[in-house]
């Protein structure tokens, strides 16, 4: 049952979950949400993600020869300068986007930068339309710089079709598609530079955002998302890995020990959210969650945001082909190397794009997760009382308590408690993890706020 704030009767009926019959333990969140419960506006928006547009953007990016961060900035046809002008021009074709170059001067560092260099992120912002939500920012990013075998080689052809032309093309396509609609909160489409030289563009942007107090709620980083085939020929068309770090940079370890909240940091909740949205919309490419920051021996821009305290996850295809990334384009003994456009499957890439677009649409239209959520642990009891603060958006229609076994990776159960700011469920707080989320009347749900523990 959905309890809607505008209905006095329903609110009254839902005011105290303790008056409800015992919670059914079997209603898994991600499968119980029937098609009728998902916003049709999201489905129709997803239908307009166009594989041909993605293919065109891949070809456009590869056409600049190299997009190495240290390559020519002023050649109109070749190098990273021409590439970023083309990305900005693409963004500008959507009149509702605010397009800007986010430039950071980097001096030689003795490692991966050997000349003074402008590292330039291309940023397109779609302002939120709800005053109470517009300050919340949701990012989708991909890095447009590329590389070959020698990290410092700035002149050789570095097509970077998949790493990370795929992520960049995805960002460009979502900017085109999503800017044709309104969202309560602000969405930022960003192509970063300097990733291969050490996450330079993302780190500078994330640091500046933290220093300026920008309310960055989530970052979806897409890096190597265009090739569903593995080196042995296996295909993984139905999944994309979503990596998430477990904990924020400075976790409160005493609190962690008390709550056993070792898998419930904000990035991990974001990853679960993406997974659930993929299930809700029955998307062709589903999230395969990896509870790990990133792959071994590799890094990515999401980590630059994590380090500044922001929730951020990384999307990457299931099985990478190392012959096709960070390689000089060549053939050796009949074996072909290089990150070529022919290895990107735009149909698969469109599937990954839809998972991103659906997640962003829900995040940016849903209310905020409730604050100050806590289990009341004032006395020993066999049931569990929880309280939380109201989410600030005016369209909040109610709240859902969610829970899972302490050994379970995903939220498994939910109880709609209507507009109430507290609930008592007939189950022991000792045996499960609890969280709470807000929803609006259109069916958009916030990410889950993990329940802390308090005495009142
Ligand atoms: Zn990459």
Coordinates of C-alpha atoms and ligand atoms in Angstrom, one line a residue:
X1 CA 0.0 0.0 0.0
X2 CA 1.2 3.4 -0.8
X3 CA 0.4 6.1 1.8
X4 CA 0.1 9.5 0.2
X5 CA 0.6 12.6 2.2
X6 CA -2.3 14.4 0.6
X7 CA -4.7 11.8 1.8
X8 CA -5.7 12.4 5.4
X9 CA -7.3 9.0 5.7
X10 CA -4.3 7.1 4.4
X11 CA -1.9 9.1 6.5
X12 CA -4.0 8.3 9.5
X13 CA -4.0 4.7 8.6
X14 CA -0.3 4.6 8.2
X15 CA 0.7 6.9 11.1
X16 CA 2.0 4.1 13.2
X17 CA 3.5 1.0 11.6
X18 CA 3.2 -0.7 15.0
X19 CA -0.6 -0.9 14.4
X20 CA 0.0 -2.8 11.2
X21 CA 0.1 -6.6 11.0
X22 CA 3.5 -8.1 11.2
X23 CA 5.7 -7.2 8.3
X24 CA 5.8 -9.7 5.5
X25 CA 9.4 -10.9 5.4
X26 CA 9.4 -12.0 1.8
X27 CA 8.8 -8.9 -0.3
X28 CA 12.2 -8.3 -2.0
X29 CA 12.4 -4.7 -3.0
X30 CA 13.8 -5.1 -6.4
X31 CA 11.3 -7.6 -7.7
X32 CA 8.2 -6.6 -5.9
X33 CA 8.2 -3.2 -7.6
X34 CA 5.9 -4.0 -10.4
X35 CA 5.9 -2.2 -13.8
X36 CA 2.8 -0.2 -12.6
X37 CA 5.0 1.2 -9.8
X38 CA 7.7 2.7 -12.0
X39 CA 7.5 6.1 -13.6
X40 CA 6.4 5.8 -17.3
X41 CA 8.3 9.1 -18.0
X42 CA 11.6 7.3 -17.3
X43 CA 10.7 4.5 -19.7
X44 CA 9.8 6.8 -22.5
X45 CA 13.0 8.9 -21.9
X46 CA 15.1 5.7 -22.0
X47 CA 13.6 4.8 -25.4
X48 CA 15.3 7.8 -26.9
X49 CA 18.8 6.7 -26.1
X50 CA 20.2 6.1 -29.6
X51 CA 22.9 3.6 -30.4
X52 CA 23.6 5.5 -33.7
X53 CA 24.3 8.7 -31.8
X54 CA 26.7 6.8 -29.5
X55 CA 28.5 5.3 -32.6
X56 CA 28.8 8.8 -34.1
X57 CA 30.3 10.1 -30.9
X58 CA 32.8 7.3 -30.7
X59 CA 33.9 7.9 -34.4
X60 CA 34.1 11.7 -33.7
X61 CA 36.4 11.2 -30.7
X62 CA 38.6 8.6 -32.4
X63 CA 38.9 11.0 -35.4
X64 CA 41.1 13.4 -33.4
X65 CA 44.0 10.9 -33.6
X66 CA 45.0 11.2 -30.0
X67 CA 43.4 12.8 -27.0
X68 CA 46.4 12.5 -24.8
X69 CA 46.3 15.1 -22.0
X70 CA 49.7 16.5 -23.1
X71 CA 48.8 16.5 -26.8
X72 CA 48.2 19.6 -28.9
X73 CA 45.7 22.0 -27.4
X74 CA 45.6 24.3 -30.4
X75 CA 45.4 22.1 -33.5
X76 CA 41.9 22.3 -34.9
X77 CA 41.9 18.7 -36.2
X78 CA 44.1 16.6 -34.0
X79 CA 44.7 16.4 -30.2
X80 CA 42.9 17.0 -27.0
X81 CA 42.1 20.6 -27.7
X82 CA 40.1 19.8 -30.8
X83 CA 38.4 17.0 -28.9
X84 CA 37.1 19.2 -26.1
X85 CA 35.9 21.8 -28.5
X86 CA 33.8 19.1 -30.3
X87 CA 32.4 17.8 -27.0
X88 CA 31.5 21.3 -25.9
X89 CA 29.9 21.9 -29.4
X90 CA 27.8 18.7 -28.9
X91 CA 26.6 19.9 -25.5
X92 CA 25.7 23.3 -26.9
X93 CA 23.3 21.8 -29.3
X94 CA 21.1 21.2 -26.3
X95 CA 19.9 24.7 -25.5
X96 CA 18.9 24.0 -21.9
X97 CA 22.4 23.0 -20.9
X98 CA 24.9 25.4 -19.4
X99 CA 28.2 24.5 -21.0
X100 CA 31.6 25.5 -19.5
X101 CA 35.3 24.6 -19.7
X102 CA 36.5 23.8 -16.2
X103 CA 40.2 24.5 -16.5
X104 CA 43.0 23.6 -14.1
X105 CA 46.6 24.6 -14.7
X106 CA 48.9 21.7 -13.8
X107 CA 52.7 22.2 -13.4
X108 CA 55.2 19.4 -14.2
X109 CA 55.1 16.9 -11.4
X110 CA 58.1 14.7 -12.3
X111 CA 55.8 11.8 -12.9
X112 CA 53.1 12.0 -15.4
X113 CA 53.1 15.6 -16.4
X114 CA 56.3 17.1 -17.9
X115 CA 55.2 20.5 -19.1
X116 CA 52.8 23.1 -17.8
X117 CA 49.4 21.9 -19.0
X118 CA 45.8 23.1 -18.9
X119 CA 43.7 20.1 -17.8
X120 CA 40.2 20.9 -19.0
X121 CA 37.0 19.2 -18.0
X122 CA 34.0 19.9 -20.3
X123 CA 30.9 20.5 -18.1
X124 CA 27.3 20.7 -19.1
X125 CA 24.8 21.4 -16.3
X126 CA 21.1 20.9 -16.4
X127 CA 19.7 23.0 -13.6
X128 CA 17.1 21.4 -11.3
X129 CA 13.6 22.8 -11.5
X130 CA 12.5 22.4 -7.8
X131 CA 13.9 25.2 -5.6
X132 CA 14.2 22.8 -2.6
X133 CA 16.1 20.3 -4.7
X134 CA 18.1 22.3 -7.2
X135 CA 21.2 22.5 -5.0
X136 CA 21.6 18.7 -5.1
X137 CA 24.0 17.7 -7.9
X138 CA 24.1 14.4 -9.6
X139 CA 27.0 13.7 -11.9
X140 CA 27.6 11.3 -14.8
X141 CA 31.2 11.4 -16.0
X142 CA 33.6 9.8 -18.5
X143 CA 37.2 10.7 -19.3
X144 CA 37.9 11.9 -22.8
X145 CA 41.7 11.7 -22.7
X146 CA 43.4 8.7 -24.1
X147 CA 46.8 6.9 -24.1
X148 CA 49.0 4.3 -25.6
X149 CA 51.7 1.9 -24.2
X150 CA 54.0 4.7 -23.2
X151 CA 52.0 6.9 -20.8
X152 CA 54.0 10.0 -21.9
X153 CA 53.6 9.4 -25.7
X154 CA 51.5 12.3 -26.8
X155 CA 51.9 12.1 -30.5
X156 CA 51.1 8.5 -31.5
X157 CA 47.6 7.5 -32.5
X158 CA 45.7 6.8 -29.3
X159 CA 42.1 6.1 -30.5
X160 CA 40.8 5.4 -27.0
X161 CA 37.5 4.2 -28.4
X162 CA 36.6 2.2 -25.4
X163 CA 38.9 3.8 -22.8
X164 CA 37.3 6.1 -22.5
X165 CA 35.6 7.1 -25.7
X166 CA 32.7 4.8 -24.6
X167 CA 32.2 6.7 -21.3
X168 CA 32.5 10.1 -23.0
X169 CA 30.0 9.1 -25.7
X170 CA 27.7 7.9 -23.0
X171 CA 27.9 11.3 -21.2
X172 CA 27.3 13.1 -24.5
X173 CA 24.2 11.0 -25.3
X174 CA 22.7 11.4 -21.8
X175 CA 23.2 15.2 -22.1
X176 CA 21.3 15.2 -25.3
X177 CA 18.5 12.8 -24.1
X178 CA 18.0 14.0 -20.6
X179 CA 18.2 17.7 -21.3
X180 CA 14.8 17.4 -23.1
X181 CA 13.1 16.8 -19.7
X182 CA 12.8 18.4 -16.3
X183 CA 14.3 17.1 -13.1
X184 CA 13.9 18.4 -9.5
X185 CA 17.6 18.3 -8.8
X186 CA 20.6 19.4 -10.9
X187 CA 22.3 16.9 -13.3
X188 CA 25.9 17.5 -14.4
X189 CA 27.3 15.8 -17.5
X190 CA 31.1 16.0 -17.4
X191 CA 33.9 14.8 -19.7
X192 CA 37.1 14.8 -17.7
X193 CA 40.7 15.2 -18.8
X194 CA 43.9 14.0 -17.2
X195 CA 42.5 10.7 -16.0
X196 CA 45.4 8.7 -17.5
X197 CA 47.9 11.1 -16.0
X198 CA 46.6 10.5 -12.5
X199 CA 42.9 11.5 -12.2
X200 CA 43.9 15.1 -12.6
X201 CA 40.8 16.7 -13.9
X202 CA 38.4 14.8 -11.7
X203 CA 40.5 15.4 -8.6
X204 CA 40.7 19.2 -9.3
X205 CA 37.0 19.4 -9.9
X206 CA 36.1 17.3 -6.8
X207 CA 38.4 19.4 -4.6
X208 CA 37.0 22.6 -5.8
X209 CA 33.4 21.3 -5.3
X210 CA 34.2 20.4 -1.7
X211 CA 35.9 23.7 -1.1
X212 CA 33.0 25.6 -2.5
X213 CA 30.5 23.5 -0.6
X214 CA 28.7 22.1 -3.7
X215 CA 26.2 19.5 -2.7
X216 CA 27.4 16.6 -4.8
X217 CA 25.1 13.7 -3.9
X218 CA 26.3 11.0 -6.4
X219 CA 28.8 10.5 -9.2
X220 CA 28.4 7.8 -11.8
X221 CA 31.7 7.3 -13.5
X222 CA 31.7 5.3 -16.8
X223 CA 35.1 4.1 -17.8
X224 CA 35.5 1.2 -20.3
X225 CA 31.8 0.5 -20.9
X226 CA 31.6 -0.3 -24.6
X227 CA 32.8 -3.9 -25.3
X228 CA 30.8 -6.8 -23.9
X229 CA 33.2 -9.4 -25.2
X230 CA 36.0 -11.0 -23.2
X231 CA 39.4 -11.9 -24.7
X232 CA 38.3 -15.6 -24.9
X233 CA 35.2 -14.7 -27.0
X234 CA 32.7 -14.9 -24.1
X235 CA 29.9 -12.3 -24.2
X236 CA 28.5 -10.5 -21.3
X237 CA 25.8 -8.4 -22.9
X238 CA 23.5 -8.4 -20.0
X239 CA 25.7 -6.9 -17.3
X240 CA 28.1 -4.1 -16.4
X241 CA 30.2 -4.1 -13.3
X242 CA 29.5 -1.3 -10.7
X243 CA 32.4 -0.9 -8.3
X244 CA 31.8 0.8 -5.0
X245 CA 34.0 1.6 -2.0
X246 CA 32.8 0.3 1.3
X247 CA 33.5 3.3 3.6
X248 CA 33.9 7.1 3.4
X249 CA 37.5 8.4 3.7
X250 CA 37.5 9.0 7.4
X251 CA 35.1 6.4 8.8
X252 CA 34.0 6.6 12.5
X253 CA 35.4 3.1 13.3
X254 CA 33.8 3.0 16.8
X255 CA 30.4 3.6 15.2
X256 CA 31.2 1.0 12.6
X257 CA 32.0 -1.6 15.2
X258 CA 28.8 -0.8 17.2
X259 CA 26.6 -0.9 14.1
X260 CA 28.5 -3.5 12.1
X261 CA 28.0 -1.0 9.3
X262 CA 31.0 -2.0 7.3
X263 CA 29.2 -2.3 4.0
X264 CA 26.8 0.7 4.2
X265 CA 28.8 3.8 3.3
X266 CA 27.2 6.2 0.8
X267 CA 28.9 4.8 -2.3
X268 CA 27.8 1.3 -1.4
X269 CA 24.2 2.5 -1.0
X270 CA 24.5 4.3 -4.4
X271 CA 25.6 1.0 -6.0
X272 CA 22.6 -0.8 -4.5
X273 CA 20.4 2.0 -5.8
X274 CA 21.7 1.6 -9.3
X275 CA 21.1 -2.2 -9.1
X276 CA 17.6 -1.7 -7.9
X277 CA 16.7 0.8 -10.7
X278 CA 18.0 -1.6 -13.3
X279 CA 15.7 -4.3 -12.0
X280 CA 12.8 -1.9 -11.6
X281 CA 12.9 -1.0 -15.3
X282 CA 13.8 -4.5 -16.5
X283 CA 16.8 -3.0 -18.4
X284 CA 18.8 -5.1 -20.9
X285 CA 22.1 -4.3 -19.1
X286 CA 21.9 -4.9 -15.3
X287 CA 24.3 -3.8 -12.6
X288 CA 26.7 -6.5 -11.5
X289 CA 27.8 -5.1 -8.1
X290 CA 31.4 -5.5 -7.1
X291 CA 31.9 -4.6 -3.5
X292 CA 35.4 -3.2 -4.1
X293 CA 36.8 0.2 -4.9
X294 CA 38.1 -0.7 -8.3
X295 CA 40.0 -3.4 -10.2
X296 CA 43.4 -4.3 -9.0
X297 CA 46.3 -2.3 -10.5
X298 CA 43.9 0.2 -12.1
X299 CA 42.2 3.4 -11.0
X300 CA 39.5 5.8 -12.1
X301 CA 37.9 9.1 -11.6
X302 CA 35.3 7.9 -9.1
X303 CA 38.1 7.5 -6.6
X304 CA 39.0 11.2 -6.9
X305 CA 35.4 12.0 -5.8
X306 CA 35.5 9.4 -3.0
X307 CA 38.6 10.9 -1.6
X308 CA 36.7 14.2 -1.2
X309 CA 33.9 12.5 0.7
X310 CA 31.4 12.2 -2.2
X311 CA 29.4 9.1 -3.1
X312 CA 30.8 7.8 -6.4
X313 CA 30.8 4.5 -8.3
X314 CA 32.5 3.1 -11.3
X315 CA 30.8 1.3 -14.3
X316 CA 33.0 -1.0 -16.3
X317 CA 32.3 -3.9 -18.7
X318 CA 32.4 -7.3 -17.1
X319 CA 35.6 -8.7 -18.8
X320 CA 38.2 -6.3 -20.1
X321 CA 40.5 -7.1 -23.0
X322 CA 44.0 -5.8 -22.2
X323 CA 45.1 -6.0 -25.8
X324 CA 42.6 -3.2 -26.5
X325 CA 43.5 -0.7 -23.9
X326 CA 46.7 1.4 -23.2
X327 CA 48.3 -0.2 -26.3
X328 CA 50.1 1.1 -29.3
X329 CA 47.9 0.3 -32.4
X330 CA 49.8 -2.5 -34.1
X331 CA 49.7 -6.1 -35.2
X332 CA 52.2 -8.6 -33.7
X333 CA 52.3 -12.2 -34.9
X334 CA 48.8 -12.0 -36.2
X335 CA 47.5 -10.5 -33.0
X336 CA 46.0 -7.1 -33.1
X337 CA 46.5 -4.5 -30.4
X338 CA 44.8 -1.1 -29.9
X339 CA 41.7 0.6 -28.6
X340 CA 39.8 0.7 -31.9
X341 CA 36.3 1.9 -32.7
X342 CA 35.5 -1.5 -34.3
X343 CA 35.7 -3.1 -30.8
X344 CA 32.9 -0.9 -29.3
X345 CA 29.4 -2.4 -29.5
X346 CA 27.0 0.6 -29.5
X347 CA 24.1 -1.6 -28.7
X348 CA 25.7 -2.7 -25.5
X349 CA 26.9 0.8 -24.8
X350 CA 23.3 2.0 -25.2
X351 CA 22.3 -0.5 -22.5
X352 CA 24.8 0.9 -20.1
X353 CA 23.7 4.4 -21.0
X354 CA 20.1 3.5 -20.1
X355 CA 21.1 2.1 -16.7
X356 CA 22.9 5.4 -16.0
X357 CA 20.0 7.5 -17.3
X358 CA 17.4 5.6 -15.3
X359 CA 19.5 5.9 -12.2
X360 CA 20.0 9.6 -12.7
X361 CA 16.4 10.3 -13.4
X362 CA 15.3 8.6 -10.2
X363 CA 18.0 10.2 -8.1
X364 CA 17.2 13.7 -9.5
X365 CA 13.5 13.4 -9.2
X366 CA 13.3 11.6 -5.8
X367 CA 13.3 13.4 -2.5
X368 CA 16.4 13.4 -0.4
X369 CA 17.1 10.4 1.9
X370 CA 15.7 11.2 5.3
X371 CA 18.3 12.6 7.8
X372 CA 19.1 11.6 11.4
X373 CA 17.7 8.1 10.9
X374 CA 18.2 6.0 14.0
X375 CA 17.0 2.9 15.8
X376 CA 15.8 3.8 19.3
X377 CA 17.9 1.6 21.6
X378 CA 16.7 2.9 25.0
X379 CA 15.6 -0.4 26.5
X380 CA 15.7 -4.1 25.7
X381 CA 12.7 -5.0 23.5
X382 CA 11.6 -7.6 21.0
X383 CA 10.4 -5.0 18.5
X384 CA 12.2 -2.1 16.9
X385 CA 11.3 1.5 16.9
X386 CA 13.0 3.8 14.4
X387 CA 12.8 7.6 13.9
X388 CA 14.1 10.0 11.2
X389 CA 13.8 13.6 10.1
X390 CA 11.5 14.6 7.3
X391 CA 13.1 15.0 3.9
X392 CA 12.9 18.7 2.9
X393 CA 11.3 18.5 -0.5
X394 CA 7.6 19.5 -0.6
X395 CA 6.6 16.5 -2.8
X396 CA 7.5 13.9 -0.2
X397 CA 4.6 11.4 -0.1
X398 CA 5.9 9.0 2.5
X399 CA 8.7 6.8 3.8
X400 CA 9.6 3.2 3.5
X401 CA 11.6 1.2 6.1
X402 CA 13.9 -1.3 4.4
X403 CA 15.9 -4.1 6.0
X404 CA 18.1 -7.1 5.3
X405 CA 19.8 -9.9 7.2
X406 CA 23.2 -8.9 8.6
X407 CA 24.8 -11.3 6.1
X408 CA 22.8 -10.2 3.1
X409 CA 24.5 -8.0 0.4
X410 CA 21.3 -6.2 -0.7
X411 CA 18.2 -4.7 0.9
X412 CA 15.6 -7.5 0.7
X413 CA 12.4 -6.2 2.4
X414 CA 10.4 -3.1 2.7
X415 CA 7.5 -1.7 4.7
X416 CA 5.6 1.4 3.6
X417 CA 4.9 3.5 6.7
X418 CA 3.3 6.5 5.0
X419 CA 4.0 10.0 6.1
X420 CA 5.0 9.0 9.7
X421 CA 8.5 10.0 10.9
X422 CA 8.7 6.9 13.1
X423 CA 7.8 3.3 12.9
X424 CA 7.8 0.2 15.2
X425 CA 8.2 -3.1 13.5
X426 CA 7.6 -6.4 15.3
X427 CA 11.2 -7.7 14.8
X428 CA 14.4 -7.5 16.8
X429 CA 16.9 -4.8 16.0
X430 CA 19.6 -7.3 16.9
X431 CA 19.0 -9.5 13.8
X432 CA 18.8 -7.2 10.8
X433 CA 20.1 -4.0 9.3
X434 CA 17.5 -1.3 8.9
X435 CA 17.3 1.8 6.6
X436 CA 14.7 4.2 5.5
X437 CA 14.0 6.1 2.3
X438 CA 11.6 8.7 1.1
X439 CA 9.3 8.5 -1.9
X440 CA 7.1 10.9 -3.9
X441 CA 3.7 10.4 -5.4
X442 CA 5.2 9.6 -8.8
X443 CA 7.1 6.6 -7.6
X444 CA 10.6 8.0 -7.3
X445 CA 12.4 6.8 -4.2
X446 CA 15.5 8.2 -2.5
X447 CA 18.6 6.2 -1.8
X448 CA 18.4 4.4 1.5
X449 CA 19.6 6.1 4.7
X450 CA 21.2 3.5 6.9
X451 CA 19.9 3.5 10.4
X452 CA 22.2 4.8 13.1
X453 CA 21.5 4.0 16.7
X454 CA 20.3 6.4 19.4
X455 CA 18.4 6.6 22.6
X456 CA 15.6 8.8 21.6
Ligands
LIG1 ZN1 39.9 4.8 -18.5

